[in-house]
Coordinates of C-alpha atoms in Angstrom, one line a residue:
M15 CA -31.0 -35.7 -60.7
E16 CA -34.6 -35.6 -59.7
T17 CA -35.9 -32.5 -58.0
K18 CA -38.6 -32.6 -55.4
K19 CA -40.8 -29.8 -54.2
I20 CA -41.5 -29.6 -50.5
I21 CA -44.3 -27.5 -49.2
L22 CA -43.7 -26.2 -45.7
P23 CA -46.5 -25.0 -43.4
D24 CA -46.8 -21.2 -43.2
N25 CA -45.1 -21.0 -39.9
W26 CA -42.0 -23.1 -41.0
E27 CA -38.9 -22.1 -42.9
V28 CA -35.6 -23.5 -44.1
K29 CA -33.0 -22.9 -41.4
E30 CA -29.9 -24.2 -43.3
V31 CA -28.7 -26.6 -45.9
Q32 CA -26.2 -29.3 -44.7
G33 CA -24.8 -31.1 -47.7
N34 CA -27.8 -33.0 -49.1
K35 CA -30.0 -32.3 -46.0
I36 CA -32.3 -29.4 -45.4
V37 CA -32.9 -28.3 -41.9
V38 CA -36.3 -26.8 -41.3
G39 CA -38.0 -25.3 -38.2
E40 CA -40.6 -23.0 -37.0
K41 CA -40.2 -19.3 -38.0
A42 CA -39.1 -17.1 -35.3
E43 CA -41.7 -14.5 -34.4
K44 CA -40.7 -11.0 -35.5
E45 CA -40.3 -8.7 -32.7
Q46 CA -43.0 -6.1 -32.6
L47 CA -41.6 -2.7 -33.4
N48 CA -43.5 -0.7 -30.8
T49 CA -40.7 1.6 -29.5
W50 CA -38.3 4.1 -31.0
R51 CA -35.3 2.1 -29.6
K52 CA -36.5 -1.2 -31.3
C53 CA -36.9 0.6 -34.6
C54 CA -33.4 2.0 -34.3
K55 CA -32.0 -1.5 -33.7
V56 CA -33.7 -2.7 -36.9
L57 CA -32.2 0.1 -39.0
K58 CA -28.7 -0.4 -37.4
E59 CA -27.2 2.8 -38.9
G60 CA -28.2 6.2 -40.0
E61 CA -27.3 9.8 -39.2
Y62 CA -26.9 11.8 -36.0
M63 CA -27.5 15.6 -35.7
S64 CA -25.1 17.1 -33.1
S65 CA -26.0 20.1 -30.9
A66 CA -23.8 22.0 -33.4
S67 CA -26.1 20.9 -36.3
E68 CA -23.4 18.7 -37.7
I69 CA -24.7 15.6 -39.6
K70 CA -22.6 12.5 -39.0
Q71 CA -22.9 8.9 -40.1
V72 CA -23.4 6.6 -37.1
V73 CA -24.2 3.0 -36.1
F74 CA -27.3 2.6 -33.9
D75 CA -25.8 0.6 -31.1
N76 CA -26.0 1.1 -27.4
I77 CA -28.8 3.6 -27.8
N78 CA -29.9 5.5 -24.8
E79 CA -32.5 8.0 -24.0
M80 CA -30.1 10.9 -24.8
D81 CA -29.8 9.8 -28.5
K82 CA -33.0 11.5 -29.7
N83 CA -31.0 13.2 -32.5
L84 CA -30.7 9.9 -34.5
L85 CA -32.2 10.2 -38.0
P86 CA -32.8 7.7 -40.8
D87 CA -29.9 7.5 -43.2
G88 CA -29.9 10.4 -45.7
L89 CA -32.4 12.6 -43.8
G90 CA -30.0 14.6 -41.7
K91 CA -29.6 17.6 -44.1
P92 CA -33.3 17.6 -45.2
M93 CA -34.4 17.5 -41.5
L94 CA -32.0 20.4 -40.6
A95 CA -33.3 22.4 -43.5
L96 CA -36.9 21.7 -42.5
C97 CA -36.3 22.8 -39.0
Q98 CA -34.7 26.1 -40.3
L99 CA -37.7 26.6 -42.6
L100 CA -40.1 26.2 -39.7
V101 CA -38.3 28.9 -37.8
C102 CA -38.5 31.2 -40.8
R103 CA -42.1 30.3 -41.5
N104 CA -43.1 31.1 -37.9
A105 CA -41.2 34.4 -38.0
W106 CA -43.2 35.3 -41.2
W107 CA -46.5 34.3 -39.6
K108 CA -45.7 36.3 -36.5
Q109 CA -44.8 39.4 -38.6
L110 CA -48.0 38.9 -40.7
G111 CA -50.2 38.3 -37.6
W112 CA -51.5 35.2 -39.3
K113 CA -51.7 31.5 -38.7
P114 CA -53.6 29.0 -41.0
E115 CA -56.9 27.8 -39.6
W116 CA -57.4 24.5 -41.3
G117 CA -60.8 23.9 -39.8
D118 CA -62.0 27.0 -41.7
K119 CA -62.4 26.1 -45.3
K120 CA -62.3 29.8 -46.3
P121 CA -60.2 31.7 -47.0
F122 CA -57.8 29.6 -49.1
K123 CA -54.3 29.1 -47.9
W124 CA -51.4 29.4 -50.3
C125 CA -49.0 26.5 -49.8
I126 CA -45.5 25.5 -50.9
H127 CA -45.1 21.8 -51.4
N128 CA -43.4 19.1 -53.3
E129 CA -45.4 17.6 -56.1
N130 CA -43.6 14.7 -57.9
G131 CA -40.2 16.3 -57.2
F132 CA -41.3 19.9 -58.2
I133 CA -41.7 22.7 -55.7
I134 CA -45.0 24.4 -56.4
V135 CA -47.3 27.0 -54.9
T136 CA -51.0 26.0 -54.8
S137 CA -54.1 27.0 -52.9
H138 CA -55.7 24.7 -50.4
S139 CA -58.7 25.1 -48.1
K140 CA -58.7 21.8 -46.2
F141 CA -55.4 19.9 -46.7
S142 CA -52.9 21.2 -44.2
R143 CA -49.5 21.9 -45.5
I144 CA -46.4 22.8 -43.5
L145 CA -45.5 25.9 -45.5
A146 CA -48.9 27.8 -45.8
F147 CA -49.4 31.5 -46.3
P148 CA -52.3 33.9 -46.6
T149 CA -51.7 35.0 -50.2
Y150 CA -50.1 33.7 -53.3
D151 CA -47.7 36.7 -53.4
I152 CA -46.4 36.0 -49.8
A153 CA -46.0 32.3 -50.6
S154 CA -44.1 33.1 -53.7
Q155 CA -41.8 35.6 -51.9
F156 CA -41.1 33.0 -49.2
L157 CA -40.3 30.4 -51.9
T158 CA -37.9 32.9 -53.6
T159 CA -36.3 33.9 -50.3
F160 CA -35.7 30.4 -49.0
R161 CA -35.5 28.3 -52.2
A162 CA -32.2 26.6 -51.2
L163 CA -33.6 25.4 -47.9
I164 CA -36.9 24.3 -49.5
E165 CA -34.9 22.4 -52.2
E166 CA -32.9 20.7 -49.5
A167 CA -36.1 19.8 -47.5
K168 CA -38.4 19.0 -50.4
E169 CA -38.6 15.3 -49.8
L170 CA -40.2 16.1 -46.4
L171 CA -42.7 18.6 -47.8

């Protein structure tokens, strides 16, 4: 049996094969993903964080404006951990009377972040990090105190 190569224009595609016939047609334009609701429809399923902080698997159908607690699949627990870490971080900042000024290159800020799957503490002067502290000792103490939450949220750090 002889095979033949058919080159289709860029805006054409194979729609279906019917026996020995190939049906071609113009490619349908992909819908522009310019709203949160359209993006949810593309994902089709993920997770939902209830008001009681329970993470549940859900199908993203019949989405309404009240469904802002939808999350990509697998990110429910990391997102909850990150929210809890932000509360703890803000409490520490308040107690210290400190907040990082990223526009000010000095002094350095000591930051907890994920580097290739490892949680580390490093100094930064211009790269903003979500878990920043005024000294290495304070950053290390925060890491020790909240290691379980940091490990849970590390892919978001």
